[in-house]
Coordinates of C-alpha atoms and ligand atoms in Angstrom, one line a residue:
Chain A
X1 CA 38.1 69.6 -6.7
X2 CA 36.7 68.9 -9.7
X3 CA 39.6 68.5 -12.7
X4 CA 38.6 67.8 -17.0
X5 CA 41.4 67.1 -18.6
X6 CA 41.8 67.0 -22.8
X7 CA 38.6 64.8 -22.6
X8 CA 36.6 63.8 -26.0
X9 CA 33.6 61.9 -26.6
X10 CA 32.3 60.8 -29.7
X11 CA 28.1 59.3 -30.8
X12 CA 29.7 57.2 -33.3
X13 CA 31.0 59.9 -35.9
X14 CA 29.7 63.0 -34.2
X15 CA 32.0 64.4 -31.7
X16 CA 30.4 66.0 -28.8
X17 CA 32.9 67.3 -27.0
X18 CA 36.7 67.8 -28.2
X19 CA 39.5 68.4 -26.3
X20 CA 37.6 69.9 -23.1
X21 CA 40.1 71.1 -20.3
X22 CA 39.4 72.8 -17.1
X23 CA 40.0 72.9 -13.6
X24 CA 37.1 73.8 -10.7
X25 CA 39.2 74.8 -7.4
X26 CA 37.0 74.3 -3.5
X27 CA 34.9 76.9 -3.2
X28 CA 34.9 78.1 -6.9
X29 CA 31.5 78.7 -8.7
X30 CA 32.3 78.3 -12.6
X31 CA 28.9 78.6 -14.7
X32 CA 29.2 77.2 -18.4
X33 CA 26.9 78.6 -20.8
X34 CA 27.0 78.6 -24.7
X35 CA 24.2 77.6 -27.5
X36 CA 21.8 74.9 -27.4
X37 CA 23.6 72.0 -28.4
X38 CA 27.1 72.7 -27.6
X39 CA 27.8 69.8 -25.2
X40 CA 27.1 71.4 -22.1
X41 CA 25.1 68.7 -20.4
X42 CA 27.6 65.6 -21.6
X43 CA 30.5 67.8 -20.1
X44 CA 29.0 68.0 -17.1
X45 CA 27.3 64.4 -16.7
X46 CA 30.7 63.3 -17.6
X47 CA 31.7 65.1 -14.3
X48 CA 30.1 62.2 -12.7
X49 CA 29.9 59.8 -14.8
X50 CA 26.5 59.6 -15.9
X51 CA 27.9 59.4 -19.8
X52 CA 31.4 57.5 -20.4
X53 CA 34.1 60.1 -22.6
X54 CA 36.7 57.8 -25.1
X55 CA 39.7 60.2 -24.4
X56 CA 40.8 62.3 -21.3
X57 CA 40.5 62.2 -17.9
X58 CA 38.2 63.8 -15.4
X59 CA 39.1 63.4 -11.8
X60 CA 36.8 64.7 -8.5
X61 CA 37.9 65.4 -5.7
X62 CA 41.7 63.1 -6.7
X63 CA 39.2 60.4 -7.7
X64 CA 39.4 59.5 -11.4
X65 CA 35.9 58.9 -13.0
X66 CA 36.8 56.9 -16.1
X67 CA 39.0 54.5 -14.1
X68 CA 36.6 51.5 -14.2
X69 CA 37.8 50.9 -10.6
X70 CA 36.0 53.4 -9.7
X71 CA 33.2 53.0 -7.8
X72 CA 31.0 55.4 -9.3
X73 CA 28.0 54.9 -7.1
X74 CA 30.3 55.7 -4.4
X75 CA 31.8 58.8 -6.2
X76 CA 28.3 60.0 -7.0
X77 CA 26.7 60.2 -3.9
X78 CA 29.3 62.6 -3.4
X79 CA 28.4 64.9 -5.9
X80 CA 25.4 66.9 -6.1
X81 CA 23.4 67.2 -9.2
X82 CA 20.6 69.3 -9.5
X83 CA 18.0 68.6 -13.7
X84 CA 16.2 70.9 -15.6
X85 CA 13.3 68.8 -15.1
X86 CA 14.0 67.9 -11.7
X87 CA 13.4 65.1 -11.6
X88 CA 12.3 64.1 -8.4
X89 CA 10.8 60.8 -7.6
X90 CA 6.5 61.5 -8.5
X91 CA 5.3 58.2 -6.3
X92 CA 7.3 59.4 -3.1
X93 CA 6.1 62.1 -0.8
X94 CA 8.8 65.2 -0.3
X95 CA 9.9 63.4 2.7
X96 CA 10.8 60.5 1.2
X97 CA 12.0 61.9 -1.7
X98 CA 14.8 63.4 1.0
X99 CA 15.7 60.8 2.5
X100 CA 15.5 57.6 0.2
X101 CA 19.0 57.7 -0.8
X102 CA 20.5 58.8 2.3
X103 CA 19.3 55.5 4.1
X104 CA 19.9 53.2 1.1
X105 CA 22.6 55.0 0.0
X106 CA 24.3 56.1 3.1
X107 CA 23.1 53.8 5.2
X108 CA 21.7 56.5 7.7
X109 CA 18.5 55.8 10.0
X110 CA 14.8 57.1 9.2
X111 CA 15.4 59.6 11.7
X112 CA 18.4 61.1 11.2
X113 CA 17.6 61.4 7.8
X114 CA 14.3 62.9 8.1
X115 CA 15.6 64.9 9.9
X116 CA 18.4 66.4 7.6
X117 CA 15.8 66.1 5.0
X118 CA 13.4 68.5 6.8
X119 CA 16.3 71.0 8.2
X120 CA 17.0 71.4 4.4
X121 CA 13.2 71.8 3.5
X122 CA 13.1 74.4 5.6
X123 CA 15.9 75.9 4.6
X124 CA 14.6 76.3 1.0
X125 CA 11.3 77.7 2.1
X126 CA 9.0 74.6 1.6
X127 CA 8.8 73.0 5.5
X128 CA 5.0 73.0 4.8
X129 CA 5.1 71.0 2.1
X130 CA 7.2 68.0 3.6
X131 CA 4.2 65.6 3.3
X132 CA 3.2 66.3 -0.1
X133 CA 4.3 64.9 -3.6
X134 CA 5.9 66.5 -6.0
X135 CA 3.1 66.8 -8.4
X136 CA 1.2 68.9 -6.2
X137 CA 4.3 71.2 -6.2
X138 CA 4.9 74.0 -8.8
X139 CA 8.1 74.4 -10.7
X140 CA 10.3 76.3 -8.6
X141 CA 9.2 74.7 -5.7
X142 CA 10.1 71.2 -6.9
X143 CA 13.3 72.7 -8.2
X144 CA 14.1 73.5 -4.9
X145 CA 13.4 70.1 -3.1
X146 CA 15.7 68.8 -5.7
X147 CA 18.3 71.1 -4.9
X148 CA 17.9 70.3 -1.1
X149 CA 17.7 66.5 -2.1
X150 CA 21.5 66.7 -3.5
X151 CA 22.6 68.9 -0.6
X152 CA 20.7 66.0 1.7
X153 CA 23.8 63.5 0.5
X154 CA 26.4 66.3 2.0
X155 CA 27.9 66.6 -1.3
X156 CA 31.3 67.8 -1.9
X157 CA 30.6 70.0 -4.8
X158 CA 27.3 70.5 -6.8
X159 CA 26.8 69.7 -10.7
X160 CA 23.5 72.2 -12.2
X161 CA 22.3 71.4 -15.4
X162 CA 20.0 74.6 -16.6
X163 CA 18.2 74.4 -13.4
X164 CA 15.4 77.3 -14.0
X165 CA 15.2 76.8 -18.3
X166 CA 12.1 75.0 -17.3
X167 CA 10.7 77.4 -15.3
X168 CA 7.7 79.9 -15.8
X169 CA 9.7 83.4 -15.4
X170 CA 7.9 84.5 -12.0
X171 CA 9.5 81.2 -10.4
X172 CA 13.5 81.6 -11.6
X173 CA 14.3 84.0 -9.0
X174 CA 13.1 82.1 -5.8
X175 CA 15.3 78.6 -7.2
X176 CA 18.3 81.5 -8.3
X177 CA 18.3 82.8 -4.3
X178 CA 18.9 79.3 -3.3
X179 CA 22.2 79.1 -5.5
X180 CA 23.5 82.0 -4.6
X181 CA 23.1 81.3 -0.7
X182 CA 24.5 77.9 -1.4
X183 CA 27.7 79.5 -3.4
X184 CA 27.7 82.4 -0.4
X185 CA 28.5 79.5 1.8
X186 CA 31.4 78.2 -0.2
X187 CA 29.9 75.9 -1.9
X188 CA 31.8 74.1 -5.2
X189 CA 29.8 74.4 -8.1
X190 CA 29.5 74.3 -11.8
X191 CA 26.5 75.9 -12.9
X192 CA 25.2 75.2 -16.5
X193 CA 22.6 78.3 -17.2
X194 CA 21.8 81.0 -19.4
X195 CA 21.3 83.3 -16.5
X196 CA 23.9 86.3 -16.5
X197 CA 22.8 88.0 -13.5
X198 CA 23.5 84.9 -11.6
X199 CA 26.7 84.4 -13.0
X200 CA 27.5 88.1 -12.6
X201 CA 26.7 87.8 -9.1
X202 CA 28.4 84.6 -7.5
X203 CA 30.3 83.4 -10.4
X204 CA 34.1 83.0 -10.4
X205 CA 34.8 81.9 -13.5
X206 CA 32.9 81.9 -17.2
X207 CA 33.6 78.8 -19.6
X208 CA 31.7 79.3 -22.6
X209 CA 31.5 76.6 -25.5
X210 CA 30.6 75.9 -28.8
X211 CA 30.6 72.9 -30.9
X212 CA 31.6 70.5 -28.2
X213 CA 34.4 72.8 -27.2
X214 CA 35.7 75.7 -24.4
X215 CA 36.0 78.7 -26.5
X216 CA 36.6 81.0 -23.3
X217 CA 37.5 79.9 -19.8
X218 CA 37.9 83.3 -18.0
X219 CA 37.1 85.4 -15.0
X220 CA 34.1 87.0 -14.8
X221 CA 34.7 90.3 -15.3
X222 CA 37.2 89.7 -18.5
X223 CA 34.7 87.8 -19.7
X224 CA 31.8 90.2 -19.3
X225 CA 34.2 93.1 -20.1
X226 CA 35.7 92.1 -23.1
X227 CA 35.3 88.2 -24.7
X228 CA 38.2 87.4 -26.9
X229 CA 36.2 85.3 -29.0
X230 CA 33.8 86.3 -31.5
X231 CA 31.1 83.5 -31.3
X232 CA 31.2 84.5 -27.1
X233 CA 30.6 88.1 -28.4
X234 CA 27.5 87.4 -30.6
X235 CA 26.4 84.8 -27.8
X236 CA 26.5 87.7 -25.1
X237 CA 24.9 89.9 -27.5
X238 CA 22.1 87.7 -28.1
X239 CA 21.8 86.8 -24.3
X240 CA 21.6 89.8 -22.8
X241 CA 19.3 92.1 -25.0
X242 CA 16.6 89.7 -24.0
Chain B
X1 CA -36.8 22.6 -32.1
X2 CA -38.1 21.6 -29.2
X3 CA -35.3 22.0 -26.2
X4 CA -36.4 20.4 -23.0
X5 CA -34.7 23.4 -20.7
X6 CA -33.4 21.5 -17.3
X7 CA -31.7 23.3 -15.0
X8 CA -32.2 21.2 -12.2
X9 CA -29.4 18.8 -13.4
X10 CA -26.7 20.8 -11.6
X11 CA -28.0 19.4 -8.6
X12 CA -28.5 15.9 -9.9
X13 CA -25.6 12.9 -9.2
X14 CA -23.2 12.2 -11.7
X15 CA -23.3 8.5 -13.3
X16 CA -20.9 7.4 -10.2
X17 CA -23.3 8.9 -7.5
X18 CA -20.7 10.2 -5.8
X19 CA -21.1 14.3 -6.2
X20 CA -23.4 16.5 -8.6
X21 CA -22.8 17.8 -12.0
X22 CA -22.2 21.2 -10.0
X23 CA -19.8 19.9 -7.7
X24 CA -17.7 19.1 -11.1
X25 CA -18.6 22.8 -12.6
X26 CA -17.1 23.9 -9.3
X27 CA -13.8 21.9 -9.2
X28 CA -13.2 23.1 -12.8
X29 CA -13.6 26.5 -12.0
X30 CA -11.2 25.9 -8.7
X31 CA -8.6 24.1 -11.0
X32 CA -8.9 27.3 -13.6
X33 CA -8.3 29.8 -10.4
X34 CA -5.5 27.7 -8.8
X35 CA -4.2 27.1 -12.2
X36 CA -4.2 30.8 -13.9
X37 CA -3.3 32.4 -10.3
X38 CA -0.2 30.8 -9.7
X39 CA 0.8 31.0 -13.5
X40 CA 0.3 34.8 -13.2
X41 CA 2.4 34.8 -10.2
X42 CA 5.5 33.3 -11.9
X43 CA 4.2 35.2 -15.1
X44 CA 4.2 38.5 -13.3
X45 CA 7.9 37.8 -11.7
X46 CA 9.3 36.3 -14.9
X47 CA 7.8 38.8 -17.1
X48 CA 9.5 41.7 -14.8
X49 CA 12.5 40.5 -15.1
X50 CA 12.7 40.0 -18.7
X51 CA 11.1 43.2 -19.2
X52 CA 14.0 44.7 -16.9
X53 CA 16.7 42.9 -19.0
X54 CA 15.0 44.2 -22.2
X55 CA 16.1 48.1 -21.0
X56 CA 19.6 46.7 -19.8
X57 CA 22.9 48.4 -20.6
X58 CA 24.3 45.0 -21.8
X59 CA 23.5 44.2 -25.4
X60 CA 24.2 40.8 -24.5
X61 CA 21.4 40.5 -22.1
X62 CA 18.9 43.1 -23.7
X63 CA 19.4 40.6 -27.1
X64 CA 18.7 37.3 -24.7
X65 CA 15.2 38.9 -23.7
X66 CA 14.4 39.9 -26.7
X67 CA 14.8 36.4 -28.2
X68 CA 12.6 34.8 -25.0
X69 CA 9.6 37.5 -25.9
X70 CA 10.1 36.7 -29.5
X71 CA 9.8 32.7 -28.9
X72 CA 6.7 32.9 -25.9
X73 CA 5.2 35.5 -27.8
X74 CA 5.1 34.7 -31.1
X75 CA 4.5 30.8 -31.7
X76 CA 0.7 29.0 -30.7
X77 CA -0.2 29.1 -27.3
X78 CA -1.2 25.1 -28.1
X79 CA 1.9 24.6 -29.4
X80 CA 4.1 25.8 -26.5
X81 CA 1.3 23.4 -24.4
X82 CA 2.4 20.5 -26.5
X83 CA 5.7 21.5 -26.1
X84 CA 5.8 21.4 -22.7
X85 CA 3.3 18.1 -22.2
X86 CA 4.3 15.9 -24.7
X87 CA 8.0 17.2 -25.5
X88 CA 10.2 18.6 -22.9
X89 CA 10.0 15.6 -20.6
X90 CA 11.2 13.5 -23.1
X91 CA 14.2 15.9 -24.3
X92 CA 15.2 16.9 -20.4
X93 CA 18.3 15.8 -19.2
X94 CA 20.0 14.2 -16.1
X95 CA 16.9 11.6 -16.1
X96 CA 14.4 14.5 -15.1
X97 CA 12.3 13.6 -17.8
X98 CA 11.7 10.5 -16.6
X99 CA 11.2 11.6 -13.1
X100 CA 8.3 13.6 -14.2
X101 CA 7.0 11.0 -15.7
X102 CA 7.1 8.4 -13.2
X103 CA 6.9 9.9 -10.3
X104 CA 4.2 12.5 -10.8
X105 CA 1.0 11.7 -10.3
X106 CA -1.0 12.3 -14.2
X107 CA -2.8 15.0 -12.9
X108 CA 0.3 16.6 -11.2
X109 CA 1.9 16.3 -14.5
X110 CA -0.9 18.3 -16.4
X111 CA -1.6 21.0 -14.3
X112 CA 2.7 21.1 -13.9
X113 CA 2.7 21.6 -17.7
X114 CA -0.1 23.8 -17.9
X115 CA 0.6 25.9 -15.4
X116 CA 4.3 26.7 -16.5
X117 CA 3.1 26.8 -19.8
X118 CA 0.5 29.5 -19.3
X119 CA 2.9 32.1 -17.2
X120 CA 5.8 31.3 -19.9
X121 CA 3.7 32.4 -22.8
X122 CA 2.3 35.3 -20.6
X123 CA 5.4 36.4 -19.1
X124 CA 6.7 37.5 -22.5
X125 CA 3.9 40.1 -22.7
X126 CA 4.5 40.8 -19.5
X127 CA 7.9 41.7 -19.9
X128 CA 7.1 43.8 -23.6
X129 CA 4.3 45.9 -21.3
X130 CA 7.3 46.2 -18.0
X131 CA 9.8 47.7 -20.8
X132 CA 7.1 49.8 -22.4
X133 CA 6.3 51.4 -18.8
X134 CA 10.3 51.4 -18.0
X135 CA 10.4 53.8 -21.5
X136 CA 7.4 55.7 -21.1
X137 CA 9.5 57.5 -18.0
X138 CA 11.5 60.4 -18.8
X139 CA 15.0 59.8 -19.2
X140 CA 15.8 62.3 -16.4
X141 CA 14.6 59.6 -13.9
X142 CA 17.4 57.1 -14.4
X143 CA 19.8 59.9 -14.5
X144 CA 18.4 61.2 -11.3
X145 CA 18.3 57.8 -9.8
X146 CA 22.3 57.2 -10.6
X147 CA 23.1 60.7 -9.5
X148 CA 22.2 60.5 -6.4
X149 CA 24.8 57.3 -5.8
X150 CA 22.1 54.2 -6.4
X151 CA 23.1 51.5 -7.9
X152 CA 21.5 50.1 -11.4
X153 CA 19.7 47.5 -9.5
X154 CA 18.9 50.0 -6.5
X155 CA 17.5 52.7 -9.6
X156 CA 15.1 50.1 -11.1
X157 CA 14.0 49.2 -7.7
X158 CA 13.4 52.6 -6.2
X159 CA 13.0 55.3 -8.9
X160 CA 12.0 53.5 -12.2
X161 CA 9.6 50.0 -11.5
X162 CA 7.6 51.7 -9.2
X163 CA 6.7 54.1 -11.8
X164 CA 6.7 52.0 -14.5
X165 CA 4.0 49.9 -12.9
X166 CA 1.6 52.2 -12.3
X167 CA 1.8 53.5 -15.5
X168 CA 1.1 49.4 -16.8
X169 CA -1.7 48.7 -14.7
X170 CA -4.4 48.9 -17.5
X171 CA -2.7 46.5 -20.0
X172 CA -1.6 44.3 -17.2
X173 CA -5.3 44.0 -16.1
X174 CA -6.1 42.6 -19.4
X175 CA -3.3 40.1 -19.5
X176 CA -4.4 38.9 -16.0
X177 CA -8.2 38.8 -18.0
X178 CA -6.3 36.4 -20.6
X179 CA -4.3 33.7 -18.4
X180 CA -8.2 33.0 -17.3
X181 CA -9.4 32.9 -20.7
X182 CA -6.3 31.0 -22.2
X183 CA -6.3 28.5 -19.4
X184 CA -9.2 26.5 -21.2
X185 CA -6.6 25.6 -24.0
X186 CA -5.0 23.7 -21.0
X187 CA -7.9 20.8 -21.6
X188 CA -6.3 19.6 -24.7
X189 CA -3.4 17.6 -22.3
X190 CA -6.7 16.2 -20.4
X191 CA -6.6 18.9 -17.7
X192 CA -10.2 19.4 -15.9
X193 CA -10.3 22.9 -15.8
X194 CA -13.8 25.1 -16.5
X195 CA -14.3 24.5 -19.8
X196 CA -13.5 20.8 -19.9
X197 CA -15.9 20.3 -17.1
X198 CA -18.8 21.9 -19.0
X199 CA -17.8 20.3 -22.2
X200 CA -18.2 16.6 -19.7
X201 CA -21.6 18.1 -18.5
X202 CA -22.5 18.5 -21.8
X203 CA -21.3 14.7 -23.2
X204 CA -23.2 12.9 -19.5
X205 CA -26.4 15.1 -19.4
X206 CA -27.3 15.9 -23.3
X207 CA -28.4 20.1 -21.6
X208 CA -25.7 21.5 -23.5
X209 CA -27.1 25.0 -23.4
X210 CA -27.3 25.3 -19.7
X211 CA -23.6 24.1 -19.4
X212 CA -22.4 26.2 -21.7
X213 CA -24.4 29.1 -19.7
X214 CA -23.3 28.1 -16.7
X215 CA -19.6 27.9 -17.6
X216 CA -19.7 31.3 -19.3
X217 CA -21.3 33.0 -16.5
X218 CA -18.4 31.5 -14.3
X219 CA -16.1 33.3 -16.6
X220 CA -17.7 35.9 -16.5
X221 CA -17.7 36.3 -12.6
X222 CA -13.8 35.8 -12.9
X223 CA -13.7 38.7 -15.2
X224 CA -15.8 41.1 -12.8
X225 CA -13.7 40.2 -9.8
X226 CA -10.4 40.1 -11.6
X227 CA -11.3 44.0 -12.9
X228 CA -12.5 44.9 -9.2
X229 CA -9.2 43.5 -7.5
X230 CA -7.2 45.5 -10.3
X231 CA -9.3 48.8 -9.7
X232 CA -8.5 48.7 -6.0
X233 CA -4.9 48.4 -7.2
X234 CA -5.2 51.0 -9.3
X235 CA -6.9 53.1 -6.4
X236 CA -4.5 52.2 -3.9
X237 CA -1.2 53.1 -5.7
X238 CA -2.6 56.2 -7.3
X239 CA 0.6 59.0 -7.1
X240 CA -1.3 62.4 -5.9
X241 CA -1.0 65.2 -8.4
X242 CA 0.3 62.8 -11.2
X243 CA -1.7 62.2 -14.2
X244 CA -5.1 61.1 -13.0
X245 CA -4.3 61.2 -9.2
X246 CA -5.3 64.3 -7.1
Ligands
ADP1 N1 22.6 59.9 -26.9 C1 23.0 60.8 -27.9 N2 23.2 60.3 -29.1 C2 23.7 61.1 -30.1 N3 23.8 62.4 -30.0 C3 23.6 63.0 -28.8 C4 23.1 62.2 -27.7 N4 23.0 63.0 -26.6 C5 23.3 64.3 -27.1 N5 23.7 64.2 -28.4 C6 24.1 65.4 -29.2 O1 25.2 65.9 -28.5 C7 25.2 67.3 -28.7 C8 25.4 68.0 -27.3 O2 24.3 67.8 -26.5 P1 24.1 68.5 -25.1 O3 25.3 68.2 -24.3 O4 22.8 68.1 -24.6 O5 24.1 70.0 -25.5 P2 23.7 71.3 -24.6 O6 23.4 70.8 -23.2 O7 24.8 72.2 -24.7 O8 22.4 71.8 -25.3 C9 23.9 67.7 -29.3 O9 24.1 68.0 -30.7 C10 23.1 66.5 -29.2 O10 22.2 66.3 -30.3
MG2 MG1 21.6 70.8 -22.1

């Protein structure tokens, strides 16, 4: 579904990522995790294009990204992707935060698309709040209307970017439930977060990186059992006696 | 100093006969709305766009608005007036030059000049405020924008301007206050706006101080209702449970 392949990217002289290479298969749920400042966002806004790479390929679903043929708008409505601020639109109601981009995007009707938008409100716990905006929302309830805003678009695969590192503690859980429901159902994901109880749980592979490369790229439980790399070890170490 | 106060000459007729001195007060202040509306019209839709361009990906096209703020924003408000009066028609090309010479009526002319001059020189501040609200927005909103398959165009039209606008309002208030106030340059090219009108009241009836009080109290009332029409603006777009909204 989702293949990165010996891909580099450079801010001038700084290189962000080097040499990246991995490979998410339908249905897999890979979560990337590593220090502050390792590259994990660009590797995965790279997965759709949001930043350009110099060297590599990255392909979705046999669809190359870098190819400037691509049409990336296309390609991206196709791929879910899911902020640590969530980013949902403040001057549009829940509703229409739903359904914008499937009309203008997908070209469905009001109705039909309020009415996907809604099923999937409801489906992450929040069909009271349809008419609301997302400033009246807390946290983990905006979280989740951005998660059912990607899933809206019938996305092939989802991209998360430290969805709950914003989140007051008491709220992490109810946006965590959601992801594992979605990866119950077979959804493709990549996952970037710190949270080891959800990667334990619905996780099928670990890629860990540091300094703009994947260090480890292993199953969970060799990964949890037994890193083979030292900067993994003192990662874990740090990680999990919080 | 004995000033013979005379208010009644608003009513009186003009040398000709054929109106009052108000009647002339009020075409001014007409030609000053007609004149500073429709330049903040093309001011507001020029001024977007530049300000738009200003935050593009291109360099080529974020340099190009830089350079039209730089010129509009940064050389005489009189000058560019000149400029456009006295100057352009005589360097434009393909005979239009001499088109708007000829063919325009003199008054058509001024108010032509005037009108493009004031919403050229406030479009550049326009567009400076437009990209100030465009980067005020977290960077997630673009990102979000893109993500979810919109188009550039589709992400400025959708997720950023409408933000961005709101969050402009205030400063865009006061550059609607100043197309009013800057408009009285505009009787320098002979254009019978507010303040030329009270200067003429002045010159024909020798009561200079209650011209002078009568213009600025009709500046004054454009001000009140110009801050009125922009609070309901403000009212009526106000996001709920974003920044001062509830
Ligand atoms: N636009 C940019 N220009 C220069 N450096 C950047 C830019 N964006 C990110 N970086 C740098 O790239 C590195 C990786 O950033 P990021 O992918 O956000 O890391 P992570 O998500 O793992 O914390 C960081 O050192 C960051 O400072
Ligand atoms: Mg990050």
């Amino acid at each position: 579904m989702i293949s990165i392949q010996n891909v580099s990217k450079h801010y001038g002289a700084f290189q962000v990522l080097t040499d990246c290479s991995t490979e998410v298969k339908k249905g897999e749920v890979i979560v990337v995790c590593g220090p502050s400042g390792s590259g994990k966002s660009t590797l995965i806004k790279c997965v759709n294009g949001l930043e350009p790479f110099q060297s590599g390929t990255i392909s979705v679903d046999g669809i190359s990204v870098g190819d400037p043929k691509t049409d990336l708008p296309r390609l991206r409505s196709r791929v879910g992707m899911v902020f640590q601020h969530f980013e949902l639109f403040p001057h549009m109601s829940i509703t229409d935060n739903l359904t914008i981009a499937q009309i203008k995007v997908l070209g469905r009707g009001r109705d039909a698309a309020t009415d996907k938008g809604l099923k999937l409100l409801d489906r992450v716990g929040l069909k009271a709040h349809a008419d609301k905006f997302p400033g009246q929302l807390s946290g983990g309830q905006q979280q989740r209307v951005a998660i059912a805003r990607a899933l809206a678009m019938d996305p092939i695969c989802m991209l998360f970017d430290e969805p709950t590192s914003a989140l007051d503690p008491e709220m992490i859980n109810e946006v965590l439930d959601v992801m594992v429901e979605l990866a119950h159902e077979g959804m493709t994901m990549m996952c970037v977060t710190h949270e080891m109880g959800f990667a334990k749980k619905v996780a099928n592979r670990i890629l860990f990186m540091d300094k703009g490369q994947i260090v480890e790229d292993d199953d969970k439980d060799s990964f949890f059992g037994n890193p083979r790399s030292e900067r993994a070890r003192q990662f874990l170490a740090k990680i999990l006696t919080h | 100093m004995g000033y013979q106060w005379n208010w009644s000459i608003f009513g009186s007729p003009v040398p000709t006969g054929e109106t009052t001195y108000l009647a002339w007060l009020l075409s001014g202040l007409q030609t000053t709305i007609v004149l500073s509306l429709s330049a903040w019209l093309v001011a507001l839709a020029l001024g977007s766009l530049v300000g738009v361009l200003r935050t593009a990906p291109s360099k080529a096209l974020s340099g190009l608005a830089a350079a039209y703020v730089e010129i509009f924003r940064n050389t005489p408000l009189l000058v560019q007036l000149f400029s456009w009066y006295f100057v352009l028609p005589e360097i434009l090309p393909f005979g239009l030059g001499d088109a708007f010479k000829q063919q325009l009526s003199p008054l058509t002319q001024q108010f032509l000049a005037a009108m493009l001059c004031l919403a050229f020189f406030t479009s550049a501040r326009v567009a400076e405020q437009v990209r100030a609200g465009i980067g005020a927005l977290p960077r997630g909103q673009k990102a979000a924008g893109l993500a979810l398959g919109f188009t550039l165009p589709q992400t400025y039209r959708h997720v950023l301007l409408p933000m961005a606008f709101r969050l402009i309002v205030p400063p865009l208030t006061s550059e609607f206050l100043n197309i009013f106030k800057n408009s009285a340059v505009c009787s320098t090219i002979g254009l019978l706006e507010l303040a030329a009108q009270g200067r003429q009241l002045v010159d024909y009836t020798a009561q200079p101080y209650e011209s002078f009080i009568a213009v600025t109290l009709l500046y004054l009332a454009i001000n009140v209702v110009v801050m009125g029409l922009m609070r309901i603006v403000e009212a009526r777009t106000r996001v709920p449970g974003y920044l001062g909204g509830k």
